[in-house]
Amino acid sequence: MDWLDYLFILIAYLVAASIKGLTGIGFSTSCLPIMALRLDLKLAIPLVIIPSIVSNIAVMIQTGRFKQAIKRFWMFYLASIPGLLLGLLLLVGMQVEVAKAILGLVLIIYALWALVNKSASLPEKWERSLKIPAGFSTGFVNGLTGSQVMPSLPYLLSLKLDKSDFIQAINISFTLSSLMMLLGMNRLGYLSPDLLFLAILGLVPVLGTLYIAGKLQKKLSGDSHRKFVLGVLLVMGVMLLLKLIR
């Protein structure tokens, strides 16, 4: 790596931590596209995992309501594990740029639709029946592309959760996925000591930025927070599409 690689890594950490602190989501999905402008995806993902786990835990501690989220969504979380393992298996030796572009397009379409249809919600009777397929597909997309927000984010947003409940529920999903991804990347030989050291070093700017942004997030109303989340999702989708064009 040269100095420009390290600069891109630092910028990615600062931007991702800012978004994470303000919205409660998006560390991996915003960090990866920036790093991928300079680094191979198999190098970028290990650099994102450890700061992602730590940022998730920090947000979970700030938010509270951990037990309530586990009780309500435990089937969703468990279903994500086999999906993630399958996605990781397909990642080995596979060109994933097209998959990332498709994911970007889906993010854009959903964000635009949700911004227009503010009152859209999932019928209560569907919540339980969709937990397993939503969890499995979230894990699969995460293992294949490194993105943790689809379809978990649309699923949880459609339930009209309180802001704190939403942030806690989705961050438990992020943390579980990241831990499984960490084990999977280590098993595949992608987690070298040098990358591990660099990721741990990156915790300093990540935690500092996360603390400041988290203070600002508490001042956002529920509706403003929802719009901010969808706006971030829209930008993420565009970034994933641009990566294919580059």
C-alpha positions as YAML, in Angstrom:
chain: A
units: angstrom
residues:
- id: 1
  name: MET
  ca: [0.00, 0.00, 0.00]
- id: 2
  name: ASP
  ca: [1.12, 3.59, -0.67]
- id: 3
  name: TRP
  ca: [0.19, 6.87, 1.06]
- id: 4
  name: LEU
  ca: [-2.83, 7.39, -1.21]
- id: 5
  name: ASP
  ca: [-4.22, 4.00, -0.17]
- id: 6
  name: TYR
  ca: [-3.91, 4.98, 3.49]
- id: 7
  name: LEU
  ca: [-5.56, 8.35, 2.78]
- id: 8
  name: PHE
  ca: [-8.55, 6.64, 1.15]
- id: 9
  name: ILE
  ca: [-8.83, 4.29, 4.14]
- id: 10
  name: LEU
  ca: [-8.84, 7.23, 6.58]
- id: 11
  name: ILE
  ca: [-11.41, 9.17, 4.54]
- id: 12
  name: ALA
  ca: [-13.60, 6.07, 4.34]
- id: 13
  name: TYR
  ca: [-13.45, 5.62, 8.12]
- id: 14
  name: LEU
  ca: [-14.32, 9.27, 8.83]
- id: 15
  name: VAL
  ca: [-17.21, 9.42, 6.36]
- id: 16
  name: ALA
  ca: [-18.63, 6.06, 7.46]
- id: 17
  name: ALA
  ca: [-18.40, 6.90, 11.17]
- id: 18
  name: SER
  ca: [-20.17, 10.23, 10.56]
- id: 19
  name: ILE
  ca: [-23.03, 8.50, 8.73]
- id: 20
  name: LYS
  ca: [-23.20, 5.75, 11.35]
- id: 21
  name: GLY
  ca: [-23.40, 8.22, 14.22]
- id: 22
  name: LEU
  ca: [-26.10, 10.32, 12.56]
- id: 23
  name: THR
  ca: [-28.34, 7.51, 11.26]
- id: 24
  name: GLY
  ca: [-27.41, 4.36, 13.20]
- id: 25
  name: ILE
  ca: [-26.70, 2.53, 9.93]
- id: 26
  name: GLY
  ca: [-24.40, 2.43, 6.95]
- id: 27
  name: PHE
  ca: [-20.84, 2.01, 8.24]
- id: 28
  name: SER
  ca: [-19.95, -0.95, 6.03]
- id: 29
  name: THR
  ca: [-22.06, 0.10, 3.05]
- id: 30
  name: SER
  ca: [-20.61, 3.62, 2.97]
- id: 31
  name: CYS
  ca: [-17.07, 2.61, 3.91]
- id: 32
  name: LEU
  ca: [-16.65, -0.16, 1.35]
- id: 33
  name: PRO
  ca: [-17.40, 1.84, -1.84]
- id: 34
  name: ILE
  ca: [-14.85, 4.52, -0.84]
- id: 35
  name: MET
  ca: [-12.14, 1.97, -0.06]
- id: 36
  name: ALA
  ca: [-13.00, 0.03, -3.20]
- id: 37
  name: LEU
  ca: [-12.00, 3.06, -5.29]
- id: 38
  name: ARG
  ca: [-8.39, 2.15, -4.43]
- id: 39
  name: LEU
  ca: [-8.39, -1.34, -2.93]
- id: 40
  name: ASP
  ca: [-9.51, -4.79, -4.00]
- id: 41
  name: LEU
  ca: [-12.77, -5.86, -2.34]
- id: 42
  name: LYS
  ca: [-11.03, -8.77, -0.60]
- id: 43
  name: LEU
  ca: [-8.66, -6.27, 1.04]
- id: 44
  name: ALA
  ca: [-11.34, -3.68, 1.78]
- id: 45
  name: ILE
  ca: [-13.81, -5.99, 3.54]
- id: 46
  name: PRO
  ca: [-11.36, -7.09, 6.31]
- id: 47
  name: LEU
  ca: [-10.44, -3.43, 6.94]
- id: 48
  name: VAL
  ca: [-14.11, -2.58, 7.44]
- id: 49
  name: ILE
  ca: [-15.19, -5.48, 9.65]
- id: 50
  name: ILE
  ca: [-13.51, -4.63, 12.98]
- id: 51
  name: PRO
  ca: [-14.40, -0.89, 13.00]
- id: 52
  name: SER
  ca: [-17.89, -1.91, 11.89]
- id: 53
  name: ILE
  ca: [-18.32, -4.28, 14.85]
- id: 54
  name: VAL
  ca: [-17.03, -1.71, 17.33]
- id: 55
  name: SER
  ca: [-19.20, 1.08, 15.88]
- id: 56
  name: ASN
  ca: [-22.25, -1.20, 16.03]
- id: 57
  name: ILE
  ca: [-21.64, -2.06, 19.67]
- id: 58
  name: ALA
  ca: [-21.09, 1.61, 20.55]
- id: 59
  name: VAL
  ca: [-24.41, 2.57, 18.94]
- id: 60
  name: MET
  ca: [-26.19, -0.36, 20.63]
- id: 61
  name: ILE
  ca: [-24.95, 0.77, 24.05]
- id: 62
  name: GLN
  ca: [-26.07, 4.35, 23.40]
- id: 63
  name: THR
  ca: [-29.50, 3.26, 22.15]
- id: 64
  name: GLY
  ca: [-30.64, 0.66, 24.70]
- id: 65
  name: ARG
  ca: [-33.68, -1.68, 24.30]
- id: 66
  name: PHE
  ca: [-31.43, -4.64, 23.48]
- id: 67
  name: LYS
  ca: [-33.61, -7.32, 25.12]
- id: 68
  name: GLN
  ca: [-36.76, -6.09, 23.37]
- id: 69
  name: ALA
  ca: [-35.08, -6.31, 19.96]
- id: 70
  name: ILE
  ca: [-33.73, -9.82, 20.59]
- id: 71
  name: LYS
  ca: [-37.14, -11.05, 21.77]
- id: 72
  name: ARG
  ca: [-38.92, -9.66, 18.71]
- id: 73
  name: PHE
  ca: [-36.41, -10.45, 15.93]
- id: 74
  name: TRP
  ca: [-34.44, -13.52, 17.06]
- id: 75
  name: MET
  ca: [-35.69, -15.61, 14.12]
- id: 76
  name: PHE
  ca: [-34.56, -12.91, 11.69]
- id: 77
  name: TYR
  ca: [-31.07, -12.86, 13.22]
- id: 78
  name: LEU
  ca: [-30.61, -16.63, 13.21]
- id: 79
  name: ALA
  ca: [-31.82, -16.93, 9.61]
- id: 80
  name: SER
  ca: [-29.13, -14.49, 8.45]
- id: 81
  name: ILE
  ca: [-26.28, -16.86, 9.44]
- id: 82
  name: PRO
  ca: [-26.72, -19.59, 6.78]
- id: 83
  name: GLY
  ca: [-27.44, -16.91, 4.18]
- id: 84
  name: LEU
  ca: [-24.17, -15.15, 4.97]
- id: 85
  name: LEU
  ca: [-22.18, -18.38, 4.79]
- id: 86
  name: LEU
  ca: [-23.66, -19.15, 1.37]
- id: 87
  name: GLY
  ca: [-22.84, -15.64, 0.14]
- id: 88
  name: LEU
  ca: [-19.24, -15.97, 1.35]
- id: 89
  name: LEU
  ca: [-18.84, -19.28, -0.47]
- id: 90
  name: LEU
  ca: [-19.97, -17.66, -3.71]
- id: 91
  name: LEU
  ca: [-17.63, -14.69, -3.12]
- id: 92
  name: VAL
  ca: [-14.53, -16.88, -3.48]
- id: 93
  name: GLY
  ca: [-13.14, -16.46, -6.99]
- id: 94
  name: MET
  ca: [-16.27, -14.64, -8.17]
- id: 95
  name: GLN
  ca: [-16.57, -11.28, -9.96]
- id: 96
  name: VAL
  ca: [-19.09, -9.44, -7.81]
- id: 97
  name: GLU
  ca: [-19.22, -6.04, -9.55]
- id: 98
  name: VAL
  ca: [-22.49, -6.86, -11.33]
- id: 99
  name: ALA
  ca: [-24.04, -8.05, -8.06]
- id: 100
  name: LYS
  ca: [-22.95, -4.82, -6.37]
- id: 101
  name: ALA
  ca: [-24.44, -2.76, -9.20]
- id: 102
  name: ILE
  ca: [-27.75, -4.60, -8.93]
- id: 103
  name: LEU
  ca: [-27.72, -3.99, -5.19]
- id: 104
  name: GLY
  ca: [-27.07, -0.30, -5.84]
- id: 105
  name: LEU
  ca: [-30.03, -0.11, -8.22]
- id: 106
  name: VAL
  ca: [-32.30, -1.79, -5.67]
- id: 107
  name: LEU
  ca: [-31.17, 0.67, -2.98]
- id: 108
  name: ILE
  ca: [-31.94, 3.64, -5.24]
- id: 109
  name: ILE
  ca: [-35.38, 2.36, -6.25]
- id: 110
  name: TYR
  ca: [-36.36, 1.55, -2.67]
- id: 111
  name: ALA
  ca: [-35.10, 4.86, -1.24]
- id: 112
  name: LEU
  ca: [-36.96, 6.91, -3.87]
- id: 113
  name: TRP
  ca: [-40.13, 4.86, -3.39]
- id: 114
  name: ALA
  ca: [-40.01, 5.16, 0.42]
- id: 115
  name: LEU
  ca: [-39.40, 8.92, 0.28]
- id: 116
  name: VAL
  ca: [-42.50, 9.35, -1.88]
- id: 117
  name: ASN
  ca: [-44.66, 6.83, 0.02]
- id: 118
  name: LYS
  ca: [-44.19, 8.08, 3.57]
- id: 119
  name: SER
  ca: [-47.12, 6.11, 4.96]
- id: 120
  name: ALA
  ca: [-46.11, 2.75, 3.45]
- id: 121
  name: SER
  ca: [-45.97, 0.02, 6.07]
- id: 122
  name: LEU
  ca: [-45.94, -3.77, 6.33]
- id: 123
  name: PRO
  ca: [-49.18, -5.43, 7.54]
- id: 124
  name: GLU
  ca: [-48.69, -6.74, 11.06]
- id: 125
  name: LYS
  ca: [-49.66, -10.29, 10.04]
- id: 126
  name: TRP
  ca: [-46.73, -10.38, 7.56]
- id: 127
  name: GLU
  ca: [-44.04, -9.43, 10.07]
- id: 128
  name: ARG
  ca: [-43.54, -12.92, 11.49]
- id: 129
  name: SER
  ca: [-43.80, -14.80, 8.18]
- id: 130
  name: LEU
  ca: [-41.15, -12.58, 6.56]
- id: 131
  name: LYS
  ca: [-38.59, -12.76, 9.38]
- id: 132
  name: ILE
  ca: [-36.82, -15.89, 8.10]
- id: 133
  name: PRO
  ca: [-36.71, -15.03, 4.36]
- id: 134
  name: ALA
  ca: [-35.71, -11.43, 5.15]
- id: 135
  name: GLY
  ca: [-32.97, -12.62, 7.52]
- id: 136
  name: PHE
  ca: [-31.61, -15.25, 5.13]
- id: 137
  name: SER
  ca: [-31.51, -12.90, 2.14]
- id: 138
  name: THR
  ca: [-29.88, -10.16, 4.25]
- id: 139
  name: GLY
  ca: [-27.10, -12.58, 5.20]
- id: 140
  name: PHE
  ca: [-26.71, -13.75, 1.60]
- id: 141
  name: VAL
  ca: [-26.37, -10.21, 0.21]
- id: 142
  name: ASN
  ca: [-23.92, -9.34, 2.99]
- id: 143
  name: GLY
  ca: [-21.70, -12.34, 2.32]
- id: 144
  name: LEU
  ca: [-21.65, -11.70, -1.42]
- id: 145
  name: THR
  ca: [-21.25, -7.90, -1.50]
- id: 146
  name: GLY
  ca: [-20.28, -6.76, 2.01]
- id: 147
  name: SER
  ca: [-23.45, -4.65, 2.28]
- id: 148
  name: GLN
  ca: [-25.60, -5.24, 5.36]
- id: 149
  name: VAL
  ca: [-28.66, -3.09, 4.63]
- id: 150
  name: MET
  ca: [-30.71, -5.11, 2.12]
- id: 151
  name: PRO
  ca: [-33.39, -6.24, 2.65]
- id: 152
  name: SER
  ca: [-33.08, -5.78, 6.44]
- id: 153
  name: LEU
  ca: [-33.45, -2.01, 6.32]
- id: 154
  name: PRO
  ca: [-36.64, -1.89, 4.17]
- id: 155
  name: TYR
  ca: [-38.10, -4.71, 6.26]
- id: 156
  name: LEU
  ca: [-37.48, -2.94, 9.57]
- id: 157
  name: LEU
  ca: [-38.46, 0.50, 8.27]
- id: 158
  name: SER
  ca: [-41.77, -0.89, 7.03]
- id: 159
  name: LEU
  ca: [-42.64, -1.98, 10.58]
- id: 160
  name: LYS
  ca: [-42.84, 1.66, 11.69]
- id: 161
  name: LEU
  ca: [-40.60, 1.08, 14.69]
- id: 162
  name: ASP
  ca: [-39.69, 3.79, 17.15]
- id: 163
  name: LYS
  ca: [-36.35, 5.40, 16.23]
- id: 164
  name: SER
  ca: [-34.52, 3.71, 19.12]
- id: 165
  name: ASP
  ca: [-36.12, 0.32, 18.42]
- id: 166
  name: PHE
  ca: [-35.17, 0.57, 14.75]
- id: 167
  name: ILE
  ca: [-31.55, 1.54, 15.45]
- id: 168
  name: GLN
  ca: [-31.12, -1.24, 18.03]
- id: 169
  name: ALA
  ca: [-32.80, -3.93, 15.88]
- id: 170
  name: ILE
  ca: [-30.74, -3.24, 12.78]
- id: 171
  name: ASN
  ca: [-27.47, -2.86, 14.68]
- id: 172
  name: ILE
  ca: [-27.87, -6.29, 16.26]
- id: 173
  name: SER
  ca: [-28.22, -7.61, 12.71]
- id: 174
  name: PHE
  ca: [-25.12, -5.68, 11.62]
- id: 175
  name: THR
  ca: [-23.08, -6.97, 14.57]
- id: 176
  name: LEU
  ca: [-24.04, -10.61, 14.08]
- id: 177
  name: SER
  ca: [-23.33, -10.39, 10.34]
- id: 178
  name: SER
  ca: [-19.98, -8.69, 10.94]
- id: 179
  name: LEU
  ca: [-18.88, -11.30, 13.48]
- id: 180
  name: MET
  ca: [-19.78, -14.12, 11.09]
- id: 181
  name: MET
  ca: [-18.04, -12.27, 8.25]
- id: 182
  name: LEU
  ca: [-14.92, -11.88, 10.41]
- id: 183
  name: LEU
  ca: [-14.80, -15.63, 11.05]
- id: 184
  name: GLY
  ca: [-15.47, -16.37, 7.38]
- id: 185
  name: MET
  ca: [-12.78, -14.02, 6.06]
- id: 186
  name: ASN
  ca: [-10.28, -15.46, 8.53]
- id: 187
  name: ARG
  ca: [-11.20, -18.98, 7.41]
- id: 188
  name: LEU
  ca: [-10.66, -17.99, 3.77]
- id: 189
  name: GLY
  ca: [-7.25, -16.49, 4.60]
- id: 190
  name: TYR
  ca: [-8.13, -12.85, 3.87]
- id: 191
  name: LEU
  ca: [-7.50, -11.53, 7.40]
- id: 192
  name: SER
  ca: [-3.72, -10.97, 7.50]
- id: 193
  name: PRO
  ca: [-1.92, -9.56, 10.58]
- id: 194
  name: ASP
  ca: [-1.11, -6.32, 8.70]
- id: 195
  name: LEU
  ca: [-4.75, -5.73, 7.77]
- id: 196
  name: LEU
  ca: [-5.85, -6.60, 11.30]
- id: 197
  name: PHE
  ca: [-3.41, -4.07, 12.79]
- id: 198
  name: LEU
  ca: [-4.52, -1.36, 10.35]
- id: 199
  name: ALA
  ca: [-8.19, -2.01, 11.17]
- id: 200
  name: ILE
  ca: [-7.53, -1.77, 14.92]
- id: 201
  name: LEU
  ca: [-5.57, 1.46, 14.39]
- id: 202
  name: GLY
  ca: [-8.57, 2.84, 12.51]
- id: 203
  name: LEU
  ca: [-10.70, 2.59, 15.65]
- id: 204
  name: VAL
  ca: [-9.23, 5.87, 16.92]
- id: 205
  name: PRO
  ca: [-10.72, 8.16, 14.22]
- id: 206
  name: VAL
  ca: [-13.85, 5.98, 13.97]
- id: 207
  name: LEU
  ca: [-14.78, 6.19, 17.66]
- id: 208
  name: GLY
  ca: [-13.99, 9.90, 17.90]
- id: 209
  name: THR
  ca: [-16.16, 10.73, 14.90]
- id: 210
  name: LEU
  ca: [-18.90, 8.35, 16.05]
- id: 211
  name: TYR
  ca: [-19.14, 10.07, 19.44]
- id: 212
  name: ILE
  ca: [-19.56, 13.54, 17.93]
- id: 213
  name: ALA
  ca: [-22.07, 12.40, 15.30]
- id: 214
  name: GLY
  ca: [-24.04, 10.42, 17.90]
- id: 215
  name: LYS
  ca: [-24.59, 13.60, 19.92]
- id: 216
  name: LEU
  ca: [-26.02, 15.31, 16.83]
- id: 217
  name: GLN
  ca: [-28.28, 12.34, 16.04]
- id: 218
  name: LYS
  ca: [-30.19, 12.72, 19.31]
- id: 219
  name: LYS
  ca: [-31.42, 16.12, 18.11]
- id: 220
  name: LEU
  ca: [-33.10, 14.65, 15.01]
- id: 221
  name: SER
  ca: [-36.87, 14.01, 15.09]
- id: 222
  name: GLY
  ca: [-38.24, 10.61, 14.05]
- id: 223
  name: ASP
  ca: [-39.32, 11.87, 10.61]
- id: 224
  name: SER
  ca: [-36.05, 13.72, 10.01]
- id: 225
  name: HIS
  ca: [-34.12, 10.60, 11.00]
- id: 226
  name: ARG
  ca: [-36.14, 8.48, 8.54]
- id: 227
  name: LYS
  ca: [-35.46, 10.94, 5.70]
- id: 228
  name: PHE
  ca: [-31.77, 11.05, 6.58]
- id: 229
  name: VAL
  ca: [-31.56, 7.24, 6.56]
- id: 230
  name: LEU
  ca: [-33.27, 7.04, 3.16]
- id: 231
  name: GLY
  ca: [-31.05, 9.81, 1.80]
- id: 232
  name: VAL
  ca: [-27.94, 7.93, 2.89]
- id: 233
  name: LEU
  ca: [-29.36, 4.79, 1.30]
- id: 234
  name: LEU
  ca: [-29.86, 6.67, -1.97]
- id: 235
  name: VAL
  ca: [-26.26, 7.90, -1.98]
- id: 236
  name: MET
  ca: [-25.00, 4.39, -1.21]
- id: 237
  name: GLY
  ca: [-26.90, 3.03, -4.20]
- id: 238
  name: VAL
  ca: [-25.39, 5.64, -6.50]
- id: 239
  name: MET
  ca: [-21.90, 4.88, -5.20]
- id: 240
  name: LEU
  ca: [-22.34, 1.16, -5.90]
- id: 241
  name: LEU
  ca: [-23.51, 1.87, -9.46]
- id: 242
  name: LEU
  ca: [-20.62, 4.26, -10.09]
- id: 243
  name: LYS
  ca: [-18.18, 1.56, -8.97]
- id: 244
  name: LEU
  ca: [-19.30, -0.60, -11.91]
- id: 245
  name: ILE
  ca: [-18.91, 2.28, -14.38]
- id: 246
  name: ARG
  ca: [-15.44, 3.21, -13.12]
...
